[in-house]
Short mmCIF file of C-alpha atoms in Angstrom, two decimals:
data_model
loop_
_atom_site.label_atom_id
_atom_site.label_comp_id
_atom_site.label_asym_id
_atom_site.label_seq_id
_atom_site.Cartn_x
_atom_site.Cartn_y
_atom_site.Cartn_z
CA MET Q 1 -112.70 -2.44 -4.00
CA LEU Q 2 -109.62 -0.33 -3.31
CA SER Q 3 -108.95 3.02 -5.05
CA LEU Q 4 -105.53 4.68 -5.42
CA ARG Q 5 -106.62 7.42 -7.81
CA ASN Q 6 -105.07 10.27 -5.84
CA VAL Q 7 -101.80 8.53 -5.02
CA PRO Q 8 -98.71 10.22 -6.59
CA LEU Q 9 -96.98 8.08 -9.22
CA VAL Q 10 -93.75 8.03 -7.21
CA TYR Q 11 -95.51 5.95 -4.55
CA LEU Q 12 -97.81 3.95 -6.84
CA SER Q 13 -95.50 1.03 -7.67
CA THR Q 14 -94.80 0.38 -3.97
CA LEU Q 15 -98.50 0.41 -3.15
CA VAL Q 16 -99.22 -1.88 -6.07
CA HIS Q 17 -96.91 -4.50 -4.55
CA PHE Q 18 -98.59 -4.09 -1.14
CA ALA Q 19 -101.99 -4.47 -2.82
CA ALA Q 20 -100.85 -7.64 -4.59
CA ALA Q 21 -99.52 -9.08 -1.34
CA ALA Q 22 -102.88 -8.37 0.29
CA GLY Q 23 -104.73 -10.24 -2.44
CA PHE Q 24 -105.79 -7.44 -4.80
CA LEU Q 25 -105.51 -7.18 -8.60
CA THR Q 26 -105.74 -4.00 -10.68
CA ILE Q 27 -108.70 -3.53 -13.02
CA SER Q 28 -107.59 -0.01 -14.00
CA ARG Q 29 -104.62 2.23 -13.32
CA HIS Q 30 -105.99 3.16 -9.90
CA THR Q 31 -108.60 0.57 -8.88
CA PHE Q 32 -108.05 -2.83 -7.29
CA VAL Q 33 -110.32 -5.81 -6.60
CA ARG Q 34 -109.66 -8.75 -4.30
CA LEU Q 35 -108.30 -11.97 -5.79
CA PRO Q 36 -108.84 -15.57 -4.64
CA SER Q 37 -106.45 -16.62 -1.90
CA ARG Q 38 -102.80 -17.07 -2.87
CA SER Q 39 -102.91 -20.65 -1.61
CA SER Q 40 -105.62 -21.53 -4.14
CA LEU Q 41 -103.65 -19.89 -6.96
CA VAL Q 42 -100.48 -21.73 -5.97
CA ALA Q 43 -102.35 -25.02 -5.70
CA SER Q 44 -103.73 -24.68 -9.23
CA ALA Q 45 -100.33 -23.66 -10.60
CA THR Q 46 -98.48 -26.61 -9.03
CA ALA Q 47 -100.95 -29.43 -9.68
CA GLY Q 48 -98.60 -30.96 -12.24
CA PRO Q 49 -99.30 -33.42 -15.07
CA LYS Q 50 -101.86 -36.19 -14.58
CA PHE Q 51 -99.64 -38.71 -16.35
CA CYS Q 52 -95.91 -39.36 -16.02
CA GLU Q 53 -93.80 -37.51 -18.57
CA GLN Q 54 -91.38 -40.44 -18.73
CA CYS Q 55 -93.47 -43.62 -18.85
CA GLY Q 56 -97.10 -42.48 -19.18
CA SER Q 57 -98.32 -43.98 -15.91
CA PRO Q 58 -100.81 -41.98 -13.80
CA THR Q 59 -99.33 -39.58 -11.26
CA VAL Q 60 -100.30 -38.85 -7.70
CA LEU Q 61 -99.69 -35.71 -5.68
CA ARG Q 62 -97.46 -36.40 -2.66
CA VAL Q 63 -94.47 -34.95 -0.87
CA PRO Q 64 -91.33 -36.80 -2.02
CA GLU Q 65 -88.76 -37.85 0.56
CA GLY Q 66 -86.49 -34.91 1.39
CA ASP Q 67 -88.91 -32.38 -0.11
CA GLU Q 68 -91.37 -30.04 1.58
CA ARG Q 69 -94.15 -29.62 -0.99
CA GLU Q 70 -96.41 -31.79 -3.08
CA ARG Q 71 -95.20 -32.93 -6.51
CA ALA Q 72 -96.81 -35.00 -9.27
CA CYS Q 73 -95.09 -38.36 -8.74
CA CYS Q 74 -95.25 -41.38 -11.01
CA THR Q 75 -97.28 -44.22 -9.47
CA ASP Q 76 -94.95 -46.81 -11.05
CA SER Q 77 -92.31 -46.32 -8.39
CA GLU Q 78 -90.62 -49.66 -9.07
CA ASN Q 79 -89.84 -49.14 -12.77
CA CYS Q 80 -89.92 -45.34 -13.06
CA GLY Q 81 -90.58 -43.15 -10.02
CA HIS Q 82 -90.25 -39.90 -12.01
CA ILE Q 83 -91.06 -36.68 -10.10
CA ALA Q 84 -92.43 -33.76 -12.13
CA TYR Q 85 -91.01 -30.49 -10.83
CA GLN Q 86 -93.16 -27.57 -11.98
CA ASN Q 87 -91.19 -24.34 -12.37
CA PRO Q 88 -92.40 -20.85 -13.31
CA LYS Q 89 -92.34 -19.85 -16.98
CA VAL Q 90 -90.35 -16.78 -18.03
CA VAL Q 91 -92.31 -14.21 -20.04
CA VAL Q 92 -90.35 -11.51 -21.87
CA ALA Q 93 -91.91 -8.29 -23.11
CA CYS Q 94 -90.88 -5.08 -24.83
CA VAL Q 95 -92.29 -1.57 -24.81
CA PRO Q 96 -91.00 -0.31 -28.18
CA THR Q 97 -90.71 3.44 -28.58
CA TRP Q 98 -90.32 5.63 -31.65
CA LYS Q 99 -89.51 9.27 -30.90
CA ASP Q 100 -92.30 10.27 -28.46
CA ARG Q 101 -94.64 7.36 -29.24
CA ILE Q 102 -95.22 3.89 -27.81
CA LEU Q 103 -95.93 0.90 -30.06
CA LEU Q 104 -98.92 -1.20 -28.99
CA CYS Q 105 -100.54 -4.32 -30.46
CA LYS Q 106 -104.20 -5.33 -30.41
CA ARG Q 107 -104.20 -9.01 -29.50
CA ALA Q 108 -105.54 -11.51 -32.06
CA ILE Q 109 -105.35 -14.50 -29.71
CA PRO Q 110 -106.75 -15.37 -26.27
CA PRO Q 111 -106.51 -14.50 -23.53
CA CYS Q 112 -107.81 -10.94 -23.86
CA GLU Q 113 -108.32 -11.11 -27.63
CA GLY Q 114 -109.12 -7.66 -29.04
CA LEU Q 115 -107.41 -5.76 -26.21
CA TRP Q 116 -104.17 -3.80 -26.39
CA GLY Q 117 -100.72 -4.55 -25.03
CA TYR Q 118 -97.05 -4.55 -25.88
CA PRO Q 119 -95.28 -7.49 -27.58
CA GLN Q 120 -94.71 -10.32 -25.13
CA GLY Q 121 -94.33 -14.08 -24.98
CA PHE Q 122 -92.44 -16.98 -23.48
CA LEU Q 123 -88.65 -16.99 -23.49
CA GLU Q 124 -87.18 -19.61 -25.84
CA LEU Q 125 -84.19 -21.85 -25.15
CA GLY Q 126 -80.88 -20.47 -26.37
CA GLU Q 127 -81.75 -16.78 -26.15
CA THR Q 128 -81.23 -14.08 -23.54
CA SER Q 129 -84.22 -12.25 -22.10
CA ARG Q 130 -83.30 -9.15 -24.15
CA GLU Q 131 -83.08 -11.22 -27.32
CA GLY Q 132 -86.43 -12.80 -26.53
CA ALA Q 133 -88.07 -9.40 -26.06
CA ALA Q 134 -86.65 -8.23 -29.39
CA ARG Q 135 -87.88 -11.42 -31.11
CA GLU Q 136 -91.39 -11.00 -29.73
CA THR Q 137 -91.40 -7.40 -30.98
CA MET Q 138 -90.59 -8.55 -34.52
CA GLU Q 139 -93.05 -11.46 -34.42
CA GLU Q 140 -96.03 -9.54 -33.07
CA ALA Q 141 -95.43 -6.02 -34.37
CA GLY Q 142 -92.99 -6.35 -37.28
CA ALA Q 143 -90.77 -3.79 -35.57
CA LEU Q 144 -87.02 -3.95 -35.12
CA VAL Q 145 -85.30 -3.18 -31.83
CA ASP Q 146 -81.67 -3.80 -30.91
CA PRO Q 147 -81.46 -6.10 -27.84
CA ARG Q 148 -78.31 -4.26 -26.78
CA ASN Q 149 -80.38 -1.10 -26.36
CA ALA Q 150 -83.13 -2.76 -24.31
CA THR Q 151 -83.39 -1.58 -20.71
CA LEU Q 152 -85.16 -3.60 -18.02
CA ILE Q 153 -87.96 -1.48 -16.55
CA ALA Q 154 -90.11 -3.99 -14.66
CA VAL Q 155 -90.09 -7.50 -13.22
CA TYR Q 156 -93.38 -9.07 -12.15
CA ASN Q 157 -93.39 -12.19 -9.98
CA LEU Q 158 -96.78 -13.78 -10.61
CA PRO Q 159 -98.10 -17.26 -9.74
CA GLY Q 160 -96.65 -19.61 -12.33
CA GLN Q 161 -94.61 -17.07 -14.23
CA LEU Q 162 -91.93 -14.40 -14.03
CA GLN Q 163 -92.37 -11.44 -16.37
CA MET Q 164 -89.44 -9.32 -17.52
CA VAL Q 165 -90.40 -6.12 -19.33
CA TYR Q 166 -87.92 -4.05 -21.35
CA ALA Q 167 -88.13 -0.65 -23.00
CA ALA Q 168 -86.25 -0.24 -26.27
CA PRO Q 169 -86.15 2.35 -29.07
CA MET Q 170 -87.16 1.09 -32.51
CA THR Q 171 -84.38 1.29 -35.08
CA THR Q 172 -86.86 2.49 -37.72
CA GLY Q 173 -90.45 3.70 -37.68
CA ASP Q 174 -91.65 0.65 -39.60
CA TYR Q 175 -94.14 -1.83 -38.12
CA VAL Q 176 -96.76 -4.30 -39.29
CA ALA Q 177 -99.21 -6.57 -37.47
CA GLY Q 178 -97.97 -10.13 -37.00
CA LEU Q 179 -100.07 -13.29 -36.85
CA GLU Q 180 -100.88 -12.74 -33.17
CA SER Q 181 -101.95 -9.10 -33.63
CA LEU Q 182 -105.12 -7.64 -35.14
CA GLU Q 183 -103.49 -4.25 -35.58
CA VAL Q 184 -100.47 -2.29 -34.43
CA GLY Q 185 -100.09 1.43 -33.84
CA LEU Q 186 -97.87 4.15 -32.41
CA PHE Q 187 -99.56 6.08 -29.63
CA GLY Q 188 -98.82 9.31 -27.82
CA TRP Q 189 -99.35 9.16 -24.07
CA ASP Q 190 -102.80 10.77 -24.11
CA GLN Q 191 -103.99 8.42 -26.88
CA ILE Q 192 -103.23 5.12 -25.14
CA PRO Q 193 -106.49 3.10 -24.79
CA TRP Q 194 -106.23 2.74 -21.02
CA ASP Q 195 -109.65 1.10 -20.66
CA GLU Q 196 -108.81 -1.52 -23.31
CA LEU Q 197 -105.49 -2.85 -22.02
CA ALA Q 198 -105.12 -6.62 -21.94
CA PHE Q 199 -103.47 -7.09 -18.55
CA PRO Q 200 -102.84 -5.03 -15.40
CA THR Q 201 -99.09 -5.43 -15.92
CA VAL Q 202 -99.37 -3.58 -19.25
CA GLY Q 203 -100.58 -0.42 -17.56
CA TRP Q 204 -97.94 -0.62 -14.85
CA ALA Q 205 -95.09 -1.06 -17.34
CA LEU Q 206 -96.36 1.77 -19.56
CA GLU Q 207 -96.11 4.09 -16.57
CA TYR Q 208 -92.49 3.04 -16.07
CA ALA Q 209 -91.77 3.36 -19.80
CA ARG Q 210 -93.11 6.90 -19.86
CA ASP Q 211 -90.71 7.95 -17.13
CA PHE Q 212 -87.81 6.08 -18.75
CA ALA Q 213 -88.31 7.27 -22.34
CA GLY Q 214 -89.74 10.69 -21.58
CA ILE Q 215 -92.97 10.02 -23.49
CA ALA Q 216 -94.96 13.23 -23.93
CA ALA Q 217 -98.62 13.81 -24.72
CA GLY Q 218 -99.55 13.53 -28.38
CA GLY Q 219 -101.80 11.82 -30.92
CA ASN Q 220 -101.35 8.45 -32.49
CA VAL Q 221 -99.66 8.10 -35.88
#
């Protein structure tokens, strides 16, 4: 276990990236535990479909001609020969702010059901990342943010997905829990449930959002 409790915030994000590269994952704002090897994570993320997406035949993992890594290839090479290229998913997220508060949602769905985070989800076709973050905010928290006012505060390159996190002021103080949220609330900095956050990335982005939006200490509303 690796502890960074006494590291100044100005250096923390850099050390977080070094910790991730060395195979560690945060379990709190300052504590890290070792992950399985990156090769095992990559292998599980790139296994591909077991059946061809075009014809339904079984697939086999092999390196196609002219490629350098294994792909799920259709076994019916004569009639189909489809190669399934697995690409990372794009996750968009928003840290909505209202005056000196941050809007958080308690998750109603797995993974991490019952834990807190900001609105986030997969980017849809036909929308920009800012528009996707605003959509997720409305769907999960019933809160309105203007995509034009969303500022990118963090990008996380994780196995199988790329996360883009924005901070944006709410246009009104209204919010309501969506279908994927058990409850929603506005929190001052000293009221954030740090030990009940859904993902390590949530804590990291909240630190960035505090610096960006100037969030001060205060109670939840």
